[in-house]
Amino acid sequence: MGWKIKNFEELTRSELYKILEARSEVFVLEQECAYQDIDGKDQKALHLWLEDISGEIQAYCRILPAGLSYSEASIGRVLVRESQRGKGVARKMLEQALDFLAHAWREPAVRIEAQYYLRKFYASFGFIEDSEPFLEDGIKHVEMLLDLKDFAS
């Protein structure tokens, strides 16, 4: 298995198809969440994913620049396929995304909309709850904010 990170223009048609397929499988089918996945942000995002030896996406997130979703940079569409959960894949992916934001983009902070049941996972990286819980597409979420100065060193 190997990690890949690409901007939209670098994605092949096959990679884009697999990304959308993974997002649909996890968010629409597994979580039964009908939402508008194609939101016009993919073209400005970086796409980070773990690909297995057969080319299937096992984990994915997109990294968004400041000013696109929030005044801060953000990480979204975070998913890990069921077969990879509990193996540290999400932690490794988030570490890579945060490292990229801190070093390549030199972002001072990152904001996320975390599914509420995952807030302790994100807090383990230093994210702090920054909103009251709210429903997003029928799923309880909370905004969380992380100061990236500790990752920049």
PDB file of C-alpha atoms in Angstrom:
ATOM      1  CA  MET A   1       0.000   0.000   0.000  1.00  0.00           C
ATOM      2  CA  GLY A   2       1.149   3.517  -0.689  1.00  0.00           C
ATOM      3  CA  TRP A   3       0.124   7.099  -0.001  1.00  0.00           C
ATOM      4  CA  LYS A   4      -0.552   9.562  -2.806  1.00  0.00           C
ATOM      5  CA  ILE A   5      -1.180  13.291  -2.771  1.00  0.00           C
ATOM      6  CA  LYS A   6      -2.237  15.226  -5.856  1.00  0.00           C
ATOM      7  CA  ASN A   7      -4.010  18.392  -6.842  1.00  0.00           C
ATOM      8  CA  PHE A   8      -7.076  18.121  -9.049  1.00  0.00           C
ATOM      9  CA  GLU A   9      -5.236  18.681 -12.324  1.00  0.00           C
ATOM     10  CA  GLU A  10      -2.791  15.864 -11.531  1.00  0.00           C
ATOM     11  CA  LEU A  11      -5.526  13.288 -10.913  1.00  0.00           C
ATOM     12  CA  THR A  12      -6.112  10.755 -13.639  1.00  0.00           C
ATOM     13  CA  ARG A  13      -9.705  10.039 -14.631  1.00  0.00           C
ATOM     14  CA  SER A  14      -9.363   6.637 -12.976  1.00  0.00           C
ATOM     15  CA  GLU A  15      -8.100   8.166  -9.702  1.00  0.00           C
ATOM     16  CA  LEU A  16     -10.914  10.716  -9.649  1.00  0.00           C
ATOM     17  CA  TYR A  17     -13.449   7.957 -10.304  1.00  0.00           C
ATOM     18  CA  LYS A  18     -12.028   5.867  -7.438  1.00  0.00           C
ATOM     19  CA  ILE A  19     -12.065   8.875  -5.080  1.00  0.00           C
ATOM     20  CA  LEU A  20     -15.718   9.619  -5.840  1.00  0.00           C
ATOM     21  CA  GLU A  21     -16.549   5.923  -5.564  1.00  0.00           C
ATOM     22  CA  ALA A  22     -14.936   5.686  -2.092  1.00  0.00           C
ATOM     23  CA  ARG A  23     -16.676   8.842  -0.891  1.00  0.00           C
ATOM     24  CA  SER A  24     -20.027   7.565  -2.154  1.00  0.00           C
ATOM     25  CA  GLU A  25     -19.515   4.138  -0.585  1.00  0.00           C
ATOM     26  CA  VAL A  26     -18.665   5.489   2.869  1.00  0.00           C
ATOM     27  CA  PHE A  27     -20.785   8.622   3.136  1.00  0.00           C
ATOM     28  CA  VAL A  28     -23.847   7.835   1.013  1.00  0.00           C
ATOM     29  CA  LEU A  29     -24.213   4.055   1.327  1.00  0.00           C
ATOM     30  CA  GLU A  30     -22.601   3.168   4.668  1.00  0.00           C
ATOM     31  CA  GLN A  31     -23.639   6.290   6.596  1.00  0.00           C
ATOM     32  CA  GLU A  32     -26.915   6.639   4.672  1.00  0.00           C
ATOM     33  CA  CYS A  33     -26.251  10.318   4.096  1.00  0.00           C
ATOM     34  CA  ALA A  34     -27.807  11.883   1.030  1.00  0.00           C
ATOM     35  CA  TYR A  35     -25.763  15.006   0.346  1.00  0.00           C
ATOM     36  CA  GLN A  36     -24.252  16.986  -2.529  1.00  0.00           C
ATOM     37  CA  ASP A  37     -20.736  15.532  -2.705  1.00  0.00           C
ATOM     38  CA  ILE A  38     -19.747  17.422  -5.849  1.00  0.00           C
ATOM     39  CA  ASP A  39     -19.477  20.871  -4.270  1.00  0.00           C
ATOM     40  CA  GLY A  40     -17.027  22.755  -6.494  1.00  0.00           C
ATOM     41  CA  LYS A  41     -14.175  22.483  -3.976  1.00  0.00           C
ATOM     42  CA  ASP A  42     -12.358  19.433  -5.365  1.00  0.00           C
ATOM     43  CA  GLN A  43     -10.738  21.526  -8.094  1.00  0.00           C
ATOM     44  CA  LYS A  44      -9.004  23.721  -5.497  1.00  0.00           C
ATOM     45  CA  ALA A  45      -8.186  20.927  -3.027  1.00  0.00           C
ATOM     46  CA  LEU A  46      -5.319  18.542  -2.570  1.00  0.00           C
ATOM     47  CA  HIS A  47      -6.365  14.909  -2.464  1.00  0.00           C
ATOM     48  CA  LEU A  48      -4.546  12.538  -0.107  1.00  0.00           C
ATOM     49  CA  TRP A  49      -5.235   8.820  -0.191  1.00  0.00           C
ATOM     50  CA  LEU A  50      -3.934   5.373   0.636  1.00  0.00           C
ATOM     51  CA  GLU A  51      -4.037   2.959  -2.268  1.00  0.00           C
ATOM     52  CA  ASP A  52      -3.720  -0.813  -1.915  1.00  0.00           C
ATOM     53  CA  ILE A  53      -1.739  -3.005  -4.329  1.00  0.00           C
ATOM     54  CA  SER A  54      -4.804  -3.458  -6.552  1.00  0.00           C
ATOM     55  CA  GLY A  55      -5.237   0.324  -6.836  1.00  0.00           C
ATOM     56  CA  GLU A  56      -8.289   0.559  -4.574  1.00  0.00           C
ATOM     57  CA  ILE A  57      -8.567   3.528  -2.213  1.00  0.00           C
ATOM     58  CA  GLN A  58      -8.487   2.455   1.436  1.00  0.00           C
ATOM     59  CA  ALA A  59      -8.397   5.914   3.059  1.00  0.00           C
ATOM     60  CA  TYR A  60      -8.911   9.432   1.741  1.00  0.00           C
ATOM     61  CA  CYS A  61      -9.179  13.076   2.704  1.00  0.00           C
ATOM     62  CA  ARG A  62      -9.066  16.374   0.922  1.00  0.00           C
ATOM     63  CA  ILE A  63      -7.034  19.351   2.054  1.00  0.00           C
ATOM     64  CA  LEU A  64      -8.591  22.744   1.393  1.00  0.00           C
ATOM     65  CA  PRO A  65      -6.800  26.100   1.346  1.00  0.00           C
ATOM     66  CA  ALA A  66      -7.790  28.951   3.626  1.00  0.00           C
ATOM     67  CA  GLY A  67     -10.749  30.939   2.333  1.00  0.00           C
ATOM     68  CA  LEU A  68     -12.476  28.055   0.549  1.00  0.00           C
ATOM     69  CA  SER A  69     -14.626  26.561   3.324  1.00  0.00           C
ATOM     70  CA  TYR A  70     -13.436  28.681   6.270  1.00  0.00           C
ATOM     71  CA  SER A  71     -11.064  31.562   6.838  1.00  0.00           C
ATOM     72  CA  GLU A  72      -8.612  28.853   7.955  1.00  0.00           C
ATOM     73  CA  ALA A  73      -7.379  25.914   5.884  1.00  0.00           C
ATOM     74  CA  SER A  74      -9.425  22.767   6.405  1.00  0.00           C
ATOM     75  CA  ILE A  75      -9.454  19.009   6.032  1.00  0.00           C
ATOM     76  CA  GLY A  76     -12.597  17.269   4.900  1.00  0.00           C
ATOM     77  CA  ARG A  77     -14.212  14.197   3.359  1.00  0.00           C
ATOM     78  CA  VAL A  78     -12.119  12.088   5.744  1.00  0.00           C
ATOM     79  CA  LEU A  79     -12.793   8.397   5.275  1.00  0.00           C
ATOM     80  CA  VAL A  80     -11.267   5.011   6.004  1.00  0.00           C
ATOM     81  CA  ARG A  81     -12.751   1.903   4.440  1.00  0.00           C
ATOM     82  CA  GLU A  82     -14.174  -0.506   6.980  1.00  0.00           C
ATOM     83  CA  SER A  83     -11.447  -3.130   6.367  1.00  0.00           C
ATOM     84  CA  GLN A  84      -8.753  -0.623   7.424  1.00  0.00           C
ATOM     85  CA  ARG A  85     -10.394   0.815  10.536  1.00  0.00           C
ATOM     86  CA  GLY A  86      -8.651   0.288  13.854  1.00  0.00           C
ATOM     87  CA  LYS A  87      -5.235  -0.099  12.207  1.00  0.00           C
ATOM     88  CA  GLY A  88      -3.930   3.457  12.671  1.00  0.00           C
ATOM     89  CA  VAL A  89      -4.613   4.446   9.058  1.00  0.00           C
ATOM     90  CA  ALA A  90      -6.703   7.508   9.968  1.00  0.00           C
ATOM     91  CA  ARG A  91      -4.005   8.715  12.374  1.00  0.00           C
ATOM     92  CA  LYS A  92      -1.284   8.353   9.730  1.00  0.00           C
ATOM     93  CA  MET A  93      -3.406  10.154   7.139  1.00  0.00           C
ATOM     94  CA  LEU A  94      -4.211  13.048   9.453  1.00  0.00           C
ATOM     95  CA  GLU A  95      -0.548  13.360  10.458  1.00  0.00           C
ATOM     96  CA  GLN A  96       0.391  13.672   6.776  1.00  0.00           C
ATOM     97  CA  ALA A  97      -2.342  16.218   6.075  1.00  0.00           C
ATOM     98  CA  LEU A  98      -1.358  18.352   9.083  1.00  0.00           C
ATOM     99  CA  ASP A  99       2.331  18.116   8.193  1.00  0.00           C
ATOM    100  CA  PHE A 100       1.533  19.272   4.649  1.00  0.00           C
ATOM    101  CA  LEU A 101      -0.549  22.215   5.905  1.00  0.00           C
ATOM    102  CA  ALA A 102       2.125  23.285   8.392  1.00  0.00           C
ATOM    103  CA  HIS A 103       5.173  22.901   6.140  1.00  0.00           C
ATOM    104  CA  ALA A 104       4.175  23.133   2.468  1.00  0.00           C
ATOM    105  CA  TRP A 105       1.369  25.677   2.779  1.00  0.00           C
ATOM    106  CA  ARG A 106       2.633  27.200   6.066  1.00  0.00           C
ATOM    107  CA  GLU A 107      -0.910  27.555   7.342  1.00  0.00           C
ATOM    108  CA  PRO A 108      -1.245  28.931  10.895  1.00  0.00           C
ATOM    109  CA  ALA A 109      -4.390  26.940  11.729  1.00  0.00           C
ATOM    110  CA  VAL A 110      -6.782  24.305  10.423  1.00  0.00           C
ATOM    111  CA  ARG A 111     -10.530  23.972  10.994  1.00  0.00           C
ATOM    112  CA  ILE A 112     -12.587  20.825  10.570  1.00  0.00           C
ATOM    113  CA  GLU A 113     -16.202  19.725  10.882  1.00  0.00           C
ATOM    114  CA  ALA A 114     -15.777  16.535  12.867  1.00  0.00           C
ATOM    115  CA  GLN A 115     -18.432  13.900  13.225  1.00  0.00           C
ATOM    116  CA  TYR A 116     -19.315  14.229  16.897  1.00  0.00           C
ATOM    117  CA  TYR A 117     -18.377  10.671  17.861  1.00  0.00           C
ATOM    118  CA  LEU A 118     -14.834  11.279  16.510  1.00  0.00           C
ATOM    119  CA  ARG A 119     -14.107  14.450  18.478  1.00  0.00           C
ATOM    120  CA  LYS A 120     -11.832  12.634  20.968  1.00  0.00           C
ATOM    121  CA  PHE A 121      -9.786  11.230  18.085  1.00  0.00           C
ATOM    122  CA  TYR A 122      -9.259  14.737  16.695  1.00  0.00           C
ATOM    123  CA  ALA A 123      -8.620  16.128  20.173  1.00  0.00           C
ATOM    124  CA  SER A 124      -5.694  13.688  20.426  1.00  0.00           C
ATOM    125  CA  PHE A 125      -3.981  15.856  17.768  1.00  0.00           C
ATOM    126  CA  GLY A 126      -4.717  19.044  19.702  1.00  0.00           C
ATOM    127  CA  PHE A 127      -7.957  20.069  17.975  1.00  0.00           C
ATOM    128  CA  ILE A 128     -10.265  22.051  20.252  1.00  0.00           C
ATOM    129  CA  GLU A 129     -14.044  22.084  19.933  1.00  0.00           C
ATOM    130  CA  ASP A 130     -15.013  25.473  18.531  1.00  0.00           C
ATOM    131  CA  SER A 131     -18.792  25.278  18.168  1.00  0.00           C
ATOM    132  CA  GLU A 132     -21.880  23.794  19.667  1.00  0.00           C
ATOM    133  CA  PRO A 133     -22.836  20.418  18.182  1.00  0.00           C
ATOM    134  CA  PHE A 134     -24.973  20.690  15.040  1.00  0.00           C
ATOM    135  CA  LEU A 135     -26.566  18.419  12.466  1.00  0.00           C
ATOM    136  CA  GLU A 136     -24.945  18.285   9.032  1.00  0.00           C
ATOM    137  CA  ASP A 137     -26.824  16.091   6.565  1.00  0.00           C
ATOM    138  CA  GLY A 138     -28.518  14.341   9.499  1.00  0.00           C
ATOM    139  CA  ILE A 139     -25.253  13.510  11.318  1.00  0.00           C
ATOM    140  CA  LYS A 140     -24.139  15.230  14.520  1.00  0.00           C
ATOM    141  CA  HIS A 141     -20.958  17.308  13.976  1.00  0.00           C
ATOM    142  CA  VAL A 142     -18.856  19.876  15.798  1.00  0.00           C
ATOM    143  CA  GLU A 143     -16.368  22.402  14.437  1.00  0.00           C
ATOM    144  CA  MET A 144     -12.839  21.966  15.757  1.00  0.00           C
ATOM    145  CA  LEU A 145      -9.779  24.199  15.421  1.00  0.00           C
ATOM    146  CA  LEU A 146      -6.065  23.388  15.621  1.00  0.00           C
ATOM    147  CA  ASP A 147      -3.212  25.881  15.921  1.00  0.00           C
ATOM    148  CA  LEU A 148      -0.506  24.515  13.614  1.00  0.00           C
ATOM    149  CA  LYS A 149       2.459  26.295  15.225  1.00  0.00           C
ATOM    150  CA  ASP A 150       3.395  23.072  17.062  1.00  0.00           C
ATOM    151  CA  PHE A 151       3.524  21.186  13.741  1.00  0.00           C
ATOM    152  CA  ALA A 152       5.659  23.828  12.036  1.00  0.00           C
ATOM    153  CA  SER A 153       8.766  23.071  14.094  1.00  0.00           C
TER     154      SER A 153
END
